[in-house]
PDB file of C-alpha atoms in Angstrom:
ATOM      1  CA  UNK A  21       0.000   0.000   0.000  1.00 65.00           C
ATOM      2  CA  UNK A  22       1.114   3.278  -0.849  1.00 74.00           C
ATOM      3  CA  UNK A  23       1.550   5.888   1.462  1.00 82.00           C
ATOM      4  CA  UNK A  24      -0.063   9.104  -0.499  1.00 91.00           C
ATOM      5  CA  UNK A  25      -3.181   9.275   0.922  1.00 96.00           C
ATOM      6  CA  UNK A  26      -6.251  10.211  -2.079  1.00 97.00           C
ATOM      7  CA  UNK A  27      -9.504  11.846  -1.315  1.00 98.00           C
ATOM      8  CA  UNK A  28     -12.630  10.883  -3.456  1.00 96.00           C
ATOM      9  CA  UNK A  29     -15.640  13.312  -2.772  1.00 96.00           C
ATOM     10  CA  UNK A  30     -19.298  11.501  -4.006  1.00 92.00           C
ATOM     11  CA  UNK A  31     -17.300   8.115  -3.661  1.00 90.00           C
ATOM     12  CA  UNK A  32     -20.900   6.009  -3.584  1.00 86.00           C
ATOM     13  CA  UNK A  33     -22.018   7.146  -6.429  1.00 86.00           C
ATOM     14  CA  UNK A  34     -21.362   6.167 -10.086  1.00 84.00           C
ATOM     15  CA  UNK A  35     -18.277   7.906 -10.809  1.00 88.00           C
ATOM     16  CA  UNK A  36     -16.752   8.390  -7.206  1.00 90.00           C
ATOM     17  CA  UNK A  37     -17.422   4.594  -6.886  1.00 89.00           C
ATOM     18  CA  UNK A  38     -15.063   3.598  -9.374  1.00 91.00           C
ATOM     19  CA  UNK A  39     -12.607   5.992  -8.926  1.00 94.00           C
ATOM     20  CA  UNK A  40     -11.894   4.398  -5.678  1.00 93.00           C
ATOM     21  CA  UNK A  41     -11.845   1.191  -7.240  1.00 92.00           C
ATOM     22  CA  UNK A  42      -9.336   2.145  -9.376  1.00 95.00           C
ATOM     23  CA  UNK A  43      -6.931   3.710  -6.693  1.00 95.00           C
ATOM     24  CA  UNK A  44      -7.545   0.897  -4.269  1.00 93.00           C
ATOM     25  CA  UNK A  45      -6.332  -1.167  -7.671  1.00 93.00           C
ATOM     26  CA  UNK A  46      -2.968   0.831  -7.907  1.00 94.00           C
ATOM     27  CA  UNK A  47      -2.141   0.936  -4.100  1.00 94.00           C
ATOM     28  CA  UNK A  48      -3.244   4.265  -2.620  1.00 95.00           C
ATOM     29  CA  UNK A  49      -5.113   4.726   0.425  1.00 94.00           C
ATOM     30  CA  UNK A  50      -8.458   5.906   0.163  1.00 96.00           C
ATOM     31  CA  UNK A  51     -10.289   8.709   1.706  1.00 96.00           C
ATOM     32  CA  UNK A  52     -13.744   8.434   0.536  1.00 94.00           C
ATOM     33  CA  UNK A  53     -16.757  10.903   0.845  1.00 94.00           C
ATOM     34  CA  UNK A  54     -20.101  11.334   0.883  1.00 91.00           C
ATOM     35  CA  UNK A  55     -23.472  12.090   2.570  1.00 89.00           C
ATOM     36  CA  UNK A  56     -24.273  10.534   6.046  1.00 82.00           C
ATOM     37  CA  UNK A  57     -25.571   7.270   5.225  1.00 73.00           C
ATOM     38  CA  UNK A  58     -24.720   7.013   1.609  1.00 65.00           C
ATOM     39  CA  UNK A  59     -22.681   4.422   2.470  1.00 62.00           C
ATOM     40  CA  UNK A  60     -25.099   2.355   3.118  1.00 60.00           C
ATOM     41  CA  UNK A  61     -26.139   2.489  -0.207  1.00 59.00           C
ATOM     42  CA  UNK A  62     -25.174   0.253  -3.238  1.00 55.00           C
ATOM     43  CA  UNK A  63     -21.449   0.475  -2.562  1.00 62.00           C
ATOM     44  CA  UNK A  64     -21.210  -0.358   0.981  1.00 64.00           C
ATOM     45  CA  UNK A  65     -19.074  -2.740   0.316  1.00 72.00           C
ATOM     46  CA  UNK A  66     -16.896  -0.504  -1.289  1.00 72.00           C
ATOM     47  CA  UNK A  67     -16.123   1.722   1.381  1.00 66.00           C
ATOM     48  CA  UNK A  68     -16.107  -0.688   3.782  1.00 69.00           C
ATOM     49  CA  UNK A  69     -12.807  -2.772   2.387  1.00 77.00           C
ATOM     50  CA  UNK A  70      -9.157  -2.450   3.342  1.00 80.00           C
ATOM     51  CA  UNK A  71      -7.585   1.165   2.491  1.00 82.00           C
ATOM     52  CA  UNK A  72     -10.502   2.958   2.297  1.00 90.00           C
ATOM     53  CA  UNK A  73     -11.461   5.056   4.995  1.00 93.00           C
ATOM     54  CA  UNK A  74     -15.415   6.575   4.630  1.00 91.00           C
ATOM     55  CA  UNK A  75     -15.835  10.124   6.199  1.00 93.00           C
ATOM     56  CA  UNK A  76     -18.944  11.110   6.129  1.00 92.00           C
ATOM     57  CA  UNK A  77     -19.436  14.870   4.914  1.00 95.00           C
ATOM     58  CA  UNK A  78     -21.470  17.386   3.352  1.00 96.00           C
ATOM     59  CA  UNK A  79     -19.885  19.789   0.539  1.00 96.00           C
ATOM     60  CA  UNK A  80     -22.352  22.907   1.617  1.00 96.00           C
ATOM     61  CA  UNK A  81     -21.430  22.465   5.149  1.00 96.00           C
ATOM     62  CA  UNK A  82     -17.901  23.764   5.154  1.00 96.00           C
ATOM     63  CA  UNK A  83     -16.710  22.960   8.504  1.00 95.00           C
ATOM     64  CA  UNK A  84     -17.883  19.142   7.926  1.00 95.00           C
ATOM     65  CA  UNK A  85     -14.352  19.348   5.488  1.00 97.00           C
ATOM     66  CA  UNK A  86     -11.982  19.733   8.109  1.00 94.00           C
ATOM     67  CA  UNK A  87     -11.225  16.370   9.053  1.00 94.00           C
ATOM     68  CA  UNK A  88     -12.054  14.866   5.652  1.00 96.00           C
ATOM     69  CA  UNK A  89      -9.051  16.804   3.947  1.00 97.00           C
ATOM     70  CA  UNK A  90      -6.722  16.511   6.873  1.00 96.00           C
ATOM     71  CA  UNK A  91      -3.249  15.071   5.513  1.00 95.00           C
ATOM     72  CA  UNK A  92      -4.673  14.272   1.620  1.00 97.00           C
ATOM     73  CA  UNK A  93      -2.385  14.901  -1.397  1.00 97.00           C
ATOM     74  CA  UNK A  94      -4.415  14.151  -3.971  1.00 98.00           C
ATOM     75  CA  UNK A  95      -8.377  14.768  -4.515  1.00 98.00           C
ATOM     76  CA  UNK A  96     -10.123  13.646  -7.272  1.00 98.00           C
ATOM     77  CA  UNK A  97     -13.988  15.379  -7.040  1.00 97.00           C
ATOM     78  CA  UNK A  98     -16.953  14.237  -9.239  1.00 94.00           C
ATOM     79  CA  UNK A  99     -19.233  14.812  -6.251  1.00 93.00           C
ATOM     80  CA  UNK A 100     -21.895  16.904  -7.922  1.00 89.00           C
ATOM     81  CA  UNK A 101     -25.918  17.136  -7.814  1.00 87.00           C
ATOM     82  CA  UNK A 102     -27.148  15.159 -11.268  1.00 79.00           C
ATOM     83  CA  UNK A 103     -30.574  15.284 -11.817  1.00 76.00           C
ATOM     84  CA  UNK A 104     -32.269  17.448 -14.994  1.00 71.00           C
ATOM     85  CA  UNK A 105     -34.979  17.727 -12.130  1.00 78.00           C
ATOM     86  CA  UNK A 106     -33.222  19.096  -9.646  1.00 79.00           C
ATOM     87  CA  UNK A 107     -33.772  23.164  -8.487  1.00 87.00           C
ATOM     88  CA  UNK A 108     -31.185  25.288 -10.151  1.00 83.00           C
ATOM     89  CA  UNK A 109     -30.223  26.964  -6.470  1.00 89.00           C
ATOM     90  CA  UNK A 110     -29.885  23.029  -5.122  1.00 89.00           C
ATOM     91  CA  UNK A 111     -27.340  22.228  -8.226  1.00 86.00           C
ATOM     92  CA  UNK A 112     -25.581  25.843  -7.654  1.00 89.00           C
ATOM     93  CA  UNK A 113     -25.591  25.326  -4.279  1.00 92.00           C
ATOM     94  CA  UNK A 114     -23.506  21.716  -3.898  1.00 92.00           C
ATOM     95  CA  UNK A 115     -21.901  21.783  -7.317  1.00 90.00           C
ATOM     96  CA  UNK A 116     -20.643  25.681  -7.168  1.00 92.00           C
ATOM     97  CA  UNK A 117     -20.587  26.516  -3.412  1.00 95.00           C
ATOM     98  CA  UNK A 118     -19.323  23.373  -2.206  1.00 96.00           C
ATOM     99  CA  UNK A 119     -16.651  23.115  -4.466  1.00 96.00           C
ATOM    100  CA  UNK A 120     -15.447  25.980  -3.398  1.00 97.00           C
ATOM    101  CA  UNK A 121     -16.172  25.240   0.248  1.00 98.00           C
ATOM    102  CA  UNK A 122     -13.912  22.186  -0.767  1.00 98.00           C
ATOM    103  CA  UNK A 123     -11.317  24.451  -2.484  1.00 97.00           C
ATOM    104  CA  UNK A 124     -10.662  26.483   0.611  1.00 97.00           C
ATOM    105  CA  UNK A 125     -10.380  24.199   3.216  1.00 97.00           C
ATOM    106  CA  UNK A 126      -8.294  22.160   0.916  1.00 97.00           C
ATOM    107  CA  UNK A 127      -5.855  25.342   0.820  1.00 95.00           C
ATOM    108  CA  UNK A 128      -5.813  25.959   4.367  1.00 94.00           C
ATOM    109  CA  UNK A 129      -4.474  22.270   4.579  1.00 89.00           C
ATOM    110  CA  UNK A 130      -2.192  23.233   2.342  1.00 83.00           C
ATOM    111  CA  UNK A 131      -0.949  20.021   1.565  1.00 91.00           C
ATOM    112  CA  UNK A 132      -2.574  18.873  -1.895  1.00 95.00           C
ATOM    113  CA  UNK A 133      -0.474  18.249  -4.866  1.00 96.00           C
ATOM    114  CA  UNK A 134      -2.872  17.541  -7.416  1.00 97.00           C
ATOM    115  CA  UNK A 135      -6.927  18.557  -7.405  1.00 97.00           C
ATOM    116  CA  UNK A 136      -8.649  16.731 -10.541  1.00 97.00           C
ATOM    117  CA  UNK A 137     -12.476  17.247 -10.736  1.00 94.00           C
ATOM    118  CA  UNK A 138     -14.985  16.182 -13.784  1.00 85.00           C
ATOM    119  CA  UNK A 139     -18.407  16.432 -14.655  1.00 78.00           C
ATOM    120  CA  UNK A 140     -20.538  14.077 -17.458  1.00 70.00           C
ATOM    121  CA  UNK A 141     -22.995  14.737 -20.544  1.00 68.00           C
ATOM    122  CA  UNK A 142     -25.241  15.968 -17.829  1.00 66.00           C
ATOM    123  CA  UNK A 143     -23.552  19.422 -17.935  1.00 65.00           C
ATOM    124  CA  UNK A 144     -25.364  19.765 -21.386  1.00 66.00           C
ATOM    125  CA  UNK A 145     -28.933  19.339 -20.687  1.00 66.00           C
ATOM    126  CA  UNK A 146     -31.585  17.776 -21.641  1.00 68.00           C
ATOM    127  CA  UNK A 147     -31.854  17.330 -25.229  1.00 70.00           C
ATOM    128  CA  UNK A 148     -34.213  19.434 -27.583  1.00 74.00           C
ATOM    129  CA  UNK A 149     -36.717  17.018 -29.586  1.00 80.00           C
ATOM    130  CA  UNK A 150     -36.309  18.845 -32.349  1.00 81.00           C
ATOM    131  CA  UNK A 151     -32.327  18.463 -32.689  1.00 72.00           C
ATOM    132  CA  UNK A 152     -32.762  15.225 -32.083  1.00 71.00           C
ATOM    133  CA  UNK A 153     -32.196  12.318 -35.381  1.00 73.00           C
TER     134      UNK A 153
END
């Protein structure tokens, strides 16, 4: 096992989920996050294996960051609200605001060498009917 220690924000769902996979694969430790009781959720058993450590946090709640970033050198971030359904101010809120809530107390840490963070098709929208073949 490696010794850098990785951070994966929304690390039960789709993206975040295999991400961890994938470091757990090449030898880091894991830091995984999400929202109380997500891991519970489809990938329990993910976060629950050897290397990965699940904190529990909330992106819009800034001081629930401070012990989730603690020591991390690397972060990879798809945490993000994904749903065409979903209230503009709820997706500005967690996917704006709490990356930057993220950002900040990742810089106070000051210990992060590399901060990757992606997004999907979603970012596009829902199709128009009429552009469609």
């Amino acid at each position: 096992m490696r010794e850098n220690l990785c951070l994966v924000t929304g690390a039960c769902g789709f993206n975040g989920s295999y991400m961890v996979e994938l470091l757990l694969e090449k030898g880091y430790k894991v830091r995984a996050t999400d929202l109380e009781g997500t891991e519970r959720g489809i990938y329990e058993d993910l976060v629950k294996r050897e290397g990965v450590e699940f904190v529990p946090s909330d992106l819009t709640k800034k001081e629930t960051l401070k012990e989730v970033v603690k020591d991390v050198e690397y972060v990879f971030h798809p945490a993000a609200v994904f749903d065409y359904a979903a209230k503009w101010e709820l997706m500005e809120r967690v996917n704006v605001f709490g990356t930057r809530n993220l950002c900040e107390v990742l810089m106070e840490e000051g210990k992060v060498k590399k901060f990757v963070v992606w997004s999907s098709a979603a970012v596009y929208g829902i199709p128009k009917p009429e552009l469609l073949p």
